[in-house]
Coordinates of C-alpha atoms in Angstrom, one line a residue:
Chain A
M701 CA 172.8 12.2 174.1
N702 CA 171.8 13.0 170.4
W703 CA 172.3 11.3 167.1
A704 CA 176.0 12.4 166.8
G705 CA 176.4 10.6 170.1
L706 CA 174.7 7.6 168.8
Y707 CA 177.1 7.7 165.5
T708 CA 180.1 7.9 168.0
V709 CA 179.0 4.7 169.5
L710 CA 178.1 2.5 166.6
S711 CA 181.4 3.7 164.8
G712 CA 183.1 1.4 167.0
V713 CA 181.0 -1.4 165.9
N714 CA 181.9 -0.9 162.4
R715 CA 185.6 -2.1 162.9
H716 CA 184.0 -5.7 163.5
S717 CA 181.2 -5.8 161.0
T718 CA 181.3 -7.5 157.5
A719 CA 181.7 -5.3 154.5
I720 CA 177.6 -5.5 154.1
G721 CA 177.4 -4.4 157.6
R722 CA 179.3 -1.3 157.1
I723 CA 177.2 -0.5 154.1
W724 CA 174.0 -0.9 156.0
L725 CA 175.4 1.5 158.8
S726 CA 176.3 4.2 156.1
V727 CA 172.9 3.7 154.7
I728 CA 171.2 3.9 158.0
F729 CA 173.3 7.1 159.0
I730 CA 173.3 9.1 155.7
F731 CA 170.0 8.3 154.1
R732 CA 167.8 7.8 157.0
I733 CA 169.0 9.7 160.3
M734 CA 170.6 12.4 158.2
V735 CA 167.5 12.9 156.0
L736 CA 165.4 12.9 159.4
V737 CA 167.4 15.4 161.1
V738 CA 167.9 17.7 157.9
A739 CA 164.7 17.7 156.0
A740 CA 161.7 15.4 157.3
E741 CA 161.5 17.2 161.2
S742 CA 161.1 20.6 159.4
V743 CA 158.2 19.2 157.3
W744 CA 156.6 17.8 160.4
G745 CA 157.5 20.9 162.4
D746 CA 154.3 22.7 162.0
E747 CA 152.0 19.6 161.7
K748 CA 149.6 20.7 164.8
S749 CA 149.6 24.2 164.2
A750 CA 148.8 23.9 160.5
F751 CA 146.2 21.2 161.1
T752 CA 143.0 23.3 160.3
C753 CA 139.6 22.2 161.0
N754 CA 136.6 24.1 159.4
T755 CA 134.9 24.8 162.5
Q756 CA 135.0 27.0 165.6
Q757 CA 134.1 24.9 168.2
P758 CA 136.9 25.0 170.8
G759 CA 138.8 21.5 171.3
C760 CA 137.8 20.2 168.0
N761 CA 141.0 21.1 166.5
S762 CA 143.2 19.2 169.1
V763 CA 140.7 16.4 169.4
C764 CA 140.8 15.7 165.7
Y765 CA 144.4 15.8 165.4
D766 CA 144.9 13.4 168.1
H767 CA 142.5 11.0 166.6
F768 CA 144.2 11.0 163.0
F769 CA 147.6 11.1 164.3
P770 CA 148.2 9.0 167.5
I771 CA 151.8 9.2 167.2
S772 CA 153.9 11.2 164.7
H773 CA 155.8 9.9 161.6
I774 CA 158.7 11.5 163.1
R775 CA 158.6 10.2 166.5
L776 CA 158.0 6.7 164.8
W777 CA 160.9 6.8 162.8
A778 CA 163.1 8.0 165.6
L779 CA 161.9 5.0 167.7
Q780 CA 162.6 2.8 164.7
L781 CA 166.5 4.0 164.2
I782 CA 167.4 3.9 167.5
L783 CA 165.6 0.3 168.1
V784 CA 167.4 -0.9 164.9
T785 CA 170.7 0.4 165.4
T786 CA 171.1 -0.9 169.2
P787 CA 171.2 -4.6 168.4
A788 CA 174.7 -3.6 167.3
L789 CA 175.9 -2.9 170.8
L790 CA 175.2 -6.8 171.5
V791 CA 178.3 -7.3 169.1
A792 CA 180.2 -4.6 170.8
M793 CA 179.6 -5.9 174.2
H794 CA 180.7 -9.4 173.1
V795 CA 184.0 -8.2 171.5
A796 CA 185.1 -6.1 174.5
Y797 CA 184.2 -9.4 176.4
Q798 CA 186.7 -11.5 174.2
Q799 CA 189.4 -8.7 174.2
H800 CA 189.2 -8.6 178.0
Q801 CA 189.3 -12.7 177.9
E802 CA 192.6 -12.2 175.5
K803 CA 194.1 -9.5 177.9
K804 CA 193.9 -11.9 181.0
L805 CA 195.4 -14.6 178.8
L806 CA 198.1 -12.8 177.6
V807 CA 198.9 -11.6 181.1
L808 CA 198.8 -15.3 182.4
T809 CA 201.5 -16.3 179.8
G810 CA 203.8 -13.4 180.5
H811 CA 203.0 -11.1 177.6
G812 CA 200.9 -8.6 179.6
D813 CA 203.4 -5.5 178.3
A814 CA 201.6 -2.4 176.9
K815 CA 202.4 -3.0 173.5
H816 CA 200.7 -6.6 173.4
M817 CA 197.6 -4.8 175.0
E818 CA 197.7 -2.2 172.2
E819 CA 197.6 -5.1 169.8
V820 CA 194.6 -6.7 171.5
K821 CA 192.7 -3.6 171.2
K822 CA 193.5 -3.0 167.6
H823 CA 193.1 -6.2 165.8
K824 CA 190.0 -7.0 164.4
M825 CA 188.1 -10.0 165.6
R826 CA 187.2 -12.7 163.5
I827 CA 183.4 -13.4 163.5
A828 CA 183.5 -17.0 164.3
G829 CA 182.3 -19.0 167.1
S830 CA 180.2 -17.4 169.8
L831 CA 180.8 -14.1 168.2
W832 CA 179.3 -15.7 165.2
W833 CA 176.2 -16.2 166.9
T834 CA 176.0 -12.7 168.7
Y835 CA 176.4 -11.4 165.4
V836 CA 173.5 -13.2 163.7
C837 CA 171.2 -12.6 166.7
S838 CA 171.8 -9.1 166.0
V839 CA 171.1 -9.1 162.5
V840 CA 167.9 -11.3 163.0
F841 CA 166.6 -8.6 165.5
R842 CA 167.7 -5.5 163.3
L843 CA 165.2 -7.5 160.7
L844 CA 162.8 -8.0 163.3
F845 CA 162.5 -4.4 164.6
E846 CA 162.3 -3.1 160.8
A847 CA 159.4 -5.4 160.1
V848 CA 157.6 -4.4 163.2
F849 CA 157.8 -1.0 162.7
M850 CA 157.0 -1.0 159.0
Y851 CA 153.9 -3.2 160.0
I852 CA 153.0 -0.6 162.8
F853 CA 153.3 2.3 159.9
Y854 CA 151.0 0.5 157.6
M855 CA 148.2 -0.1 160.6
L856 CA 148.4 3.3 161.9
Y857 CA 148.5 5.2 158.5
P858 CA 147.3 2.9 155.8
G859 CA 148.4 3.2 152.4
Y860 CA 151.2 5.3 153.3
Q861 CA 149.9 8.2 151.7
M862 CA 149.0 11.3 153.7
M863 CA 145.5 12.8 152.8
R864 CA 144.6 16.4 152.3
L865 CA 141.7 16.1 153.7
V866 CA 140.2 14.1 156.8
K867 CA 136.6 14.1 158.0
C868 CA 136.4 13.9 161.7
E869 CA 133.4 13.7 164.0
A870 CA 134.8 13.0 167.3
Y871 CA 133.3 14.6 170.2
P872 CA 133.2 18.1 171.1
C873 CA 132.9 18.5 167.2
P874 CA 129.4 19.6 166.6
N875 CA 129.0 17.6 163.4
T876 CA 131.5 15.9 160.7
V877 CA 133.9 18.4 160.3
D878 CA 136.5 18.9 157.4
C879 CA 140.0 18.8 158.7
F880 CA 143.1 19.8 156.4
I881 CA 146.4 18.5 156.9
S882 CA 149.5 20.8 156.4
R883 CA 151.6 19.8 153.4
P884 CA 150.0 16.3 152.8
T885 CA 152.4 16.2 149.5
E886 CA 155.6 16.9 150.7
K887 CA 154.8 14.3 153.9
T888 CA 153.8 11.5 151.2
I889 CA 157.1 11.8 149.4
F890 CA 159.6 11.7 152.6
T891 CA 157.2 8.9 153.9
V892 CA 157.8 7.2 150.4
F893 CA 161.4 7.7 150.7
M894 CA 162.0 6.4 154.2
L895 CA 159.9 3.5 153.2
V896 CA 162.2 2.6 150.5
T897 CA 165.2 3.3 152.5
S898 CA 163.8 0.7 155.2
S899 CA 163.3 -1.7 152.4
V900 CA 167.0 -1.3 151.2
C901 CA 168.2 -2.0 154.8
I902 CA 166.1 -5.1 155.2
V903 CA 167.4 -6.2 152.1
L904 CA 171.1 -5.6 153.1
N905 CA 170.3 -7.4 156.5
M906 CA 169.0 -10.5 154.7
A907 CA 172.0 -10.6 152.5
E908 CA 174.3 -10.2 155.5
L909 CA 172.6 -13.2 157.1
V910 CA 172.8 -15.3 154.2
Y911 CA 176.6 -14.3 153.8
L912 CA 177.2 -15.3 157.4
V913 CA 175.4 -18.6 157.1
V914 CA 177.5 -19.4 153.7
R915 CA 180.9 -18.5 155.2
A916 CA 180.0 -20.7 158.4
C917 CA 178.9 -23.3 156.2
A918 CA 181.9 -23.2 154.1
R919 CA 184.3 -22.9 157.2
R920 CA 182.8 -26.0 158.3
G921 CA 183.2 -28.0 155.3
Q922 CA 186.8 -27.0 154.9
H923 CA 187.4 -27.8 158.4
N924 CA 185.9 -31.3 158.2
S925 CA 188.0 -31.9 155.0
N926 CA 191.2 -31.4 156.4
P927 CA 191.3 -32.3 159.8
S928 CA 194.5 -34.3 159.6
S929 CA 196.4 -32.0 157.4
A930 CA 195.6 -29.1 160.1
K931 CA 197.6 -31.0 162.5
G932 CA 200.6 -31.7 160.3
S933 CA 200.9 -28.0 159.3
F934 CA 200.7 -27.2 163.0
Y935 CA 204.2 -29.1 163.6
G936 CA 205.7 -27.9 160.5
H937 CA 204.6 -24.2 160.3
K938 CA 206.6 -20.9 161.1
H939 CA 205.3 -19.0 163.9
S940 CA 203.0 -16.6 162.3
S941 CA 201.1 -14.4 164.6
E942 CA 197.9 -14.6 162.8
Y943 CA 198.3 -18.4 163.5
K944 CA 198.8 -18.0 167.1
Q945 CA 195.9 -15.5 167.2
N946 CA 193.7 -18.2 165.6
E947 CA 194.8 -20.5 168.2
I948 CA 194.0 -17.8 171.2
N949 CA 190.6 -17.1 169.4
Q950 CA 189.9 -21.3 169.2
L951 CA 190.7 -21.3 173.0
L952 CA 188.7 -18.8 173.9
T953 CA 185.7 -19.6 171.9
E954 CA 186.0 -23.4 172.8
Q955 CA 186.3 -22.5 176.3
D956 CA 183.1 -20.8 177.7
G957 CA 184.4 -22.1 181.2
S958 CA 186.9 -21.1 183.9
L959 CA 190.1 -19.4 183.7
K960 CA 191.8 -22.8 184.9
D961 CA 190.6 -24.6 182.0
M962 CA 192.3 -22.0 180.0
L963 CA 195.8 -22.4 182.0
R964 CA 195.4 -25.9 181.6
R965 CA 195.3 -25.6 177.8
N966 CA 197.8 -23.0 177.8
S967 CA 200.3 -25.1 179.4
G968 CA 199.6 -27.8 177.0
L969 CA 200.2 -25.3 174.2
Q970 CA 203.6 -24.2 175.8
E971 CA 204.6 -27.9 175.7
K972 CA 203.6 -28.2 172.1
G973 CA 205.6 -24.9 171.4
D974 CA 208.6 -26.3 172.9
R975 CA 208.6 -30.1 170.9
C976 CA 207.7 -27.9 167.8
S977 CA 211.0 -25.8 168.1
A978 CA 212.9 -28.8 168.8
C979 CA 211.9 -30.3 165.3
Chain B
M356 CA 174.0 13.5 162.4
D357 CA 174.0 16.7 160.4
W358 CA 175.9 18.6 157.8
G359 CA 179.0 18.7 160.2
A360 CA 179.0 15.0 160.4
L361 CA 179.0 14.8 156.3
H362 CA 181.6 17.3 156.2
T363 CA 183.9 14.7 158.5
I364 CA 182.9 12.1 156.4
L365 CA 183.9 13.5 153.4
G366 CA 187.0 15.3 154.4
G367 CA 188.6 11.8 154.5
V368 CA 187.7 11.2 150.6
N369 CA 189.6 14.6 150.2
K370 CA 193.0 12.8 150.5
H371 CA 192.1 10.8 147.6
S372 CA 190.7 13.0 145.3
T373 CA 192.3 15.0 142.2
S374 CA 192.8 18.7 142.6
I375 CA 189.6 19.0 140.8
G376 CA 188.0 17.0 143.0
K377 CA 189.1 18.9 146.1
I378 CA 188.0 22.3 144.4
W379 CA 184.3 20.6 143.8
L380 CA 184.3 19.5 147.3
T381 CA 185.1 23.0 148.5
V382 CA 182.4 24.5 146.3
L383 CA 180.1 22.0 147.7
F384 CA 180.4 22.5 151.4
I385 CA 181.1 26.3 151.3
F386 CA 178.7 27.7 148.3
R387 CA 176.0 25.1 148.6
I388 CA 175.5 23.3 152.0
M389 CA 176.8 26.7 154.3
I390 CA 174.3 29.0 152.0
L391 CA 171.8 26.5 152.6
V392 CA 172.2 26.3 156.3
V393 CA 173.1 29.7 156.9
A394 CA 170.6 31.9 154.5
A395 CA 168.1 30.0 152.7
E396 CA 166.7 28.0 155.4
R397 CA 165.8 31.5 157.1
V398 CA 164.1 32.4 153.6
W399 CA 162.1 29.6 153.4
G400 CA 161.4 29.3 157.4
D401 CA 157.9 31.1 157.2
E402 CA 156.8 29.6 153.5
Q403 CA 153.6 28.3 154.9
D404 CA 152.8 30.7 157.5
D405 CA 153.1 33.5 155.3
F406 CA 151.5 32.2 152.5
V407 CA 148.2 34.3 152.5
C408 CA 145.2 33.5 150.5
N409 CA 142.3 35.7 149.9
T410 CA 139.6 34.0 151.9
L411 CA 138.4 32.6 155.2
Q412 CA 137.3 29.6 154.0
P413 CA 139.1 27.2 156.1
G414 CA 141.5 24.7 154.6
C415 CA 141.9 26.6 151.4
R416 CA 145.3 27.9 152.3
N417 CA 146.7 24.5 153.3
V418 CA 145.3 23.1 150.3
C419 CA 146.7 25.8 147.9
Y420 CA 150.2 25.7 149.5
D421 CA 150.1 22.0 149.1
H422 CA 149.0 22.4 145.4
F423 CA 152.0 24.9 144.4
F424 CA 154.6 23.5 146.6
P425 CA 154.3 19.9 146.6
I426 CA 158.0 19.8 148.0
S427 CA 159.8 22.9 149.3
H428 CA 162.9 24.1 147.8
I429 CA 164.9 23.8 151.0
R430 CA 164.2 20.0 151.2
L431 CA 164.7 19.2 147.6
W432 CA 168.3 20.9 148.0
A433 CA 168.8 19.0 151.1
L434 CA 167.9 15.9 149.2
Q435 CA 170.3 16.9 146.2
L436 CA 173.2 17.8 148.2
I437 CA 173.0 14.1 150.2
F438 CA 172.5 12.4 147.0
V439 CA 175.3 14.3 145.3
S440 CA 178.0 13.9 147.9
T441 CA 177.6 10.2 148.7
P442 CA 179.0 8.6 145.5
A443 CA 182.5 10.0 147.1
L444 CA 182.0 7.3 149.9
L445 CA 182.3 4.7 147.4
V446 CA 186.1 5.7 146.6
A447 CA 186.5 5.8 150.5
M448 CA 185.2 2.3 150.7
H449 CA 187.6 1.2 147.8
V450 CA 190.4 2.8 149.4
A451 CA 189.4 1.5 152.8
Y452 CA 189.6 -2.0 151.2
R453 CA 192.9 -1.5 149.4
R454 CA 194.3 -0.3 152.7
H455 CA 193.1 -3.5 154.4
E456 CA 194.5 -5.7 151.6
K457 CA 198.0 -4.3 152.2
K458 CA 197.8 -4.4 156.1
R459 CA 197.2 -8.1 155.5
Q460 CA 200.2 -8.6 153.4
F461 CA 202.2 -6.8 155.9
R462 CA 201.3 -9.0 158.7
K463 CA 202.2 -12.1 157.1
G464 CA 205.7 -11.1 158.6
D465 CA 207.0 -10.6 162.0
Q466 CA 204.9 -8.2 164.2
K467 CA 208.1 -5.9 165.0
C468 CA 208.3 -5.2 161.3
E469 CA 204.7 -4.4 160.7
Y470 CA 204.4 -1.6 163.4
K471 CA 205.8 1.0 161.4
D472 CA 204.7 -0.2 158.2
I473 CA 201.3 0.1 158.9
E474 CA 201.4 3.7 160.0
E475 CA 202.8 4.2 156.4
I476 CA 200.0 2.4 155.0
R477 CA 197.6 4.5 156.8
K478 CA 199.0 7.7 155.7
Q479 CA 199.8 6.6 152.2
R480 CA 197.9 8.2 149.4
F481 CA 196.7 5.9 146.7
R482 CA 197.1 6.8 143.1
I483 CA 194.1 6.9 140.9
E484 CA 194.7 3.9 138.8
G485 CA 193.4 0.2 137.9
S486 CA 190.2 -0.4 139.5
L487 CA 190.2 2.8 141.8
W488 CA 190.0 4.4 138.7
W489 CA 187.0 2.9 137.4
T490 CA 185.5 3.5 141.0
Y491 CA 186.6 7.1 141.1
T492 CA 184.8 7.6 137.5
S493 CA 181.9 5.7 138.2
S494 CA 181.3 8.1 141.6
I495 CA 181.9 11.3 139.1
F496 CA 179.4 9.8 136.7
F497 CA 176.7 9.2 139.5
R498 CA 177.3 12.8 140.7
L499 CA 176.7 14.3 137.5
I500 CA 173.6 12.2 137.0
F501 CA 172.1 13.2 140.6
E502 CA 172.9 16.7 139.9
A503 CA 171.1 16.5 136.3
V504 CA 168.3 14.8 137.6
F505 CA 167.5 17.4 140.6
M506 CA 168.0 20.4 138.5
Y507 CA 165.5 19.1 136.0
A508 CA 163.2 17.9 138.6
F509 CA 163.3 21.7 140.0
Y510 CA 162.5 22.9 136.6
F511 CA 159.7 20.6 136.1
M512 CA 158.1 21.3 139.1
Y513 CA 158.6 24.9 139.5
D514 CA 157.9 25.8 136.0
G515 CA 161.2 27.8 135.6
F516 CA 163.2 28.7 138.5
R517 CA 161.2 32.3 139.1
M518 CA 158.9 32.4 142.2
P519 CA 155.8 34.4 141.3
R520 CA 154.3 36.7 143.7
L521 CA 150.7 35.9 143.1
M522 CA 149.2 32.3 142.1
K523 CA 145.7 31.5 141.4
C524 CA 144.0 28.8 143.3
N525 CA 140.8 26.9 142.8
A526 CA 141.4 23.6 144.4
W527 CA 138.5 22.4 146.7
P528 CA 137.3 23.8 149.6
C529 CA 138.2 26.9 148.1
P530 CA 134.9 28.6 147.1
N531 CA 136.3 30.1 143.8
T532 CA 139.1 31.2 142.0
V533 CA 141.5 32.6 145.1
D534 CA 144.5 34.7 145.1
C535 CA 147.4 33.5 147.2
F536 CA 150.3 35.8 147.7
V537 CA 153.9 33.7 148.4
S538 CA 156.0 35.4 151.1
R539 CA 159.5 36.9 150.2
P540 CA 159.1 35.8 146.2
T541 CA 162.0 38.3 145.1
E542 CA 164.5 36.8 147.8
K543 CA 163.4 33.3 147.1
T544 CA 164.1 33.9 143.4
V545 CA 167.5 35.2 144.2
F546 CA 168.5 32.3 146.3
T547 CA 167.0 30.0 143.6
I548 CA 169.0 31.6 140.8
F549 CA 172.4 31.2 143.2
M550 CA 171.9 27.7 143.9
I551 CA 171.2 26.7 140.2
A552 CA 174.4 28.8 139.3
V553 CA 176.5 27.1 142.0
S554 CA 175.1 23.6 140.7
S555 CA 176.2 24.3 137.3
I556 CA 179.4 25.3 138.1
C557 CA 179.6 22.0 139.9
I558 CA 178.4 19.8 137.1
L559 CA 181.2 21.8 135.0
L560 CA 184.0 20.7 137.6
N561 CA 182.5 17.3 137.4
V562 CA 182.7 17.1 133.3
A563 CA 186.4 18.7 133.8
E564 CA 187.3 15.9 136.3
L565 CA 185.8 13.4 134.1
C566 CA 187.9 14.8 131.1
Y567 CA 191.0 15.0 133.2
L568 CA 190.7 11.3 134.3
L569 CA 190.1 10.2 131.0
T570 CA 193.3 12.2 129.4
K571 CA 195.5 10.6 132.0
F572 CA 194.4 7.2 131.3
F573 CA 195.0 7.6 127.8
L574 CA 198.4 9.3 128.1
R575 CA 199.5 6.7 131.0
R576 CA 198.1 3.7 128.4
S577 CA 200.2 5.4 125.4
K578 CA 203.3 5.9 127.5
K579 CA 203.1 2.5 128.7
A580 CA 202.7 1.0 125.2
G581 CA 205.8 2.9 124.1
N582 CA 207.9 2.0 127.1
S583 CA 207.0 -1.6 126.7
K584 CA 208.6 -1.5 123.1
Q585 CA 211.6 0.4 124.1
Q586 CA 212.2 -0.6 127.8
P587 CA 211.3 -3.7 129.1
N588 CA 212.3 -2.9 132.6
H589 CA 210.2 -0.3 134.5
E590 CA 212.6 0.7 137.1
D591 CA 211.7 4.5 136.8
K592 CA 208.0 4.0 137.8
E593 CA 207.2 4.7 141.6
E594 CA 204.8 2.0 141.7
T595 CA 207.5 -0.7 140.7
K596 CA 209.8 0.7 143.3
Q597 CA 206.9 0.5 145.9
N598 CA 206.5 -3.2 145.0
E599 CA 210.2 -3.7 145.3
M600 CA 210.3 -2.1 148.5
N601 CA 207.5 -4.1 149.5
E602 CA 209.0 -7.4 148.6
L603 CA 212.1 -6.8 150.4
I604 CA 210.5 -5.7 153.5
S605 CA 208.3 -8.8 153.7
D606 CA 211.9 -10.9 152.9
S607 CA 213.5 -9.2 155.4
C608 CA 210.7 -9.7 158.1
Q609 CA 210.8 -13.4 157.4
N610 CA 214.6 -13.7 157.4
T611 CA 214.1 -12.0 160.9
V612 CA 211.6 -14.7 161.9
I613 CA 213.8 -17.4 161.0
G614 CA 216.7 -15.9 162.8
F615 CA 214.9 -15.5 166.1
S616 CA 213.6 -19.0 166.0
S617 CA 216.6 -20.6 165.2

């Protein structure tokens, strides 16, 4: 399991994301993970071996390195990227659950053939109902993790700048000893780069949150203003598959309860359908 | 997530590029990314370990290396290649959006009807016109800008493109002016010049593609203006034929639905 494995897992989530969510995922994979793997890891590769202290005292080098770098930037970024990308799996799980429910419903209504099952797998879920809440939670968690890690970075390495020289007086160093860090400028450049991309991701997440909230409010406003016309159109419309899908989604999202309730509603739907064909 | 994954992502974009765009992509992957991974990374692999200064003063070597190489060539090239290849994703996103819109249009009809057509939509190659033309042109423009910026950054940071054998350093804690020797300077110079040359070829290809797109645009416009005066109906155009086919298919789907329900 490596970054490529994570990419495979998250590519599936991409389908059920908003447009902003897809852009966010591309930024994460290309400008953060790829830069980390391809460039940053080689910059920090010799961070311990090239950390030199002006002393011959055995152990002083190791102790000073450990004192100034409790956890390396590379490992912090790796943790950050893993934690930031995993809330998307909540959405993937919810979508899988909804698809499972839809398949069960189709089997019960007598449409359990392979073609309909494939159709359930392939069609894109609308971000509405409980899926909306799951999606919003995942975005909130992403934001939280990004902010927490940026704060941790700031606490551990104040100012985000890598110094050339650090003065160390931890035991067993005899006095205050000068220690020199390897490639400080290059490390500062990459730290700033990763910080900027992290900020871009935070902005994208906020934009996605605002977009979802506005969409939900707009949909609610539309629903409230047209309750009667919806019923009228239900009796008069042609049986489009999109409408049927919306009905199924609504059934599934409104009913978090048992299968019996679904069956009850389903038979009610069939009655309505018969009435409609008689019109 | 490495260069192979980037290749997979950008391979999809290739379908909707012009011929020059396809050549550019090939040059990018074979003469730049592959050379970087297979050869250049080895040459720069021991750049710090074998950077030797004529002093025993601890820390002097680190400081002098950092002073002369604020960011290594390899990392700069990696960043350049990432930035230069990502504008193509704008085109990929636009194409995906268009496909999504077309699929939505077909889905308004019967399910049986749409099954075959969705496959066609997936395989269909979009012509570079309309808003896609603008997206494509912007992506080329961004590529050019990134290439130019990175070449300038290179020139600015390393005072030309040659790697000297000897550098004189007097940054603290070096006691005096100290001689420092760079590892493999000639090999590094060779690869630097090679990468600069290929970068220039890519810039030329991008400029040529831009000119080609502009020429095509103006030709099409003048043809349209000429045709609209002579022939009001555009039956010969592939686009109009496609539109007609789309209308016929969606009409027949609706008729089938009505037929079944009655």
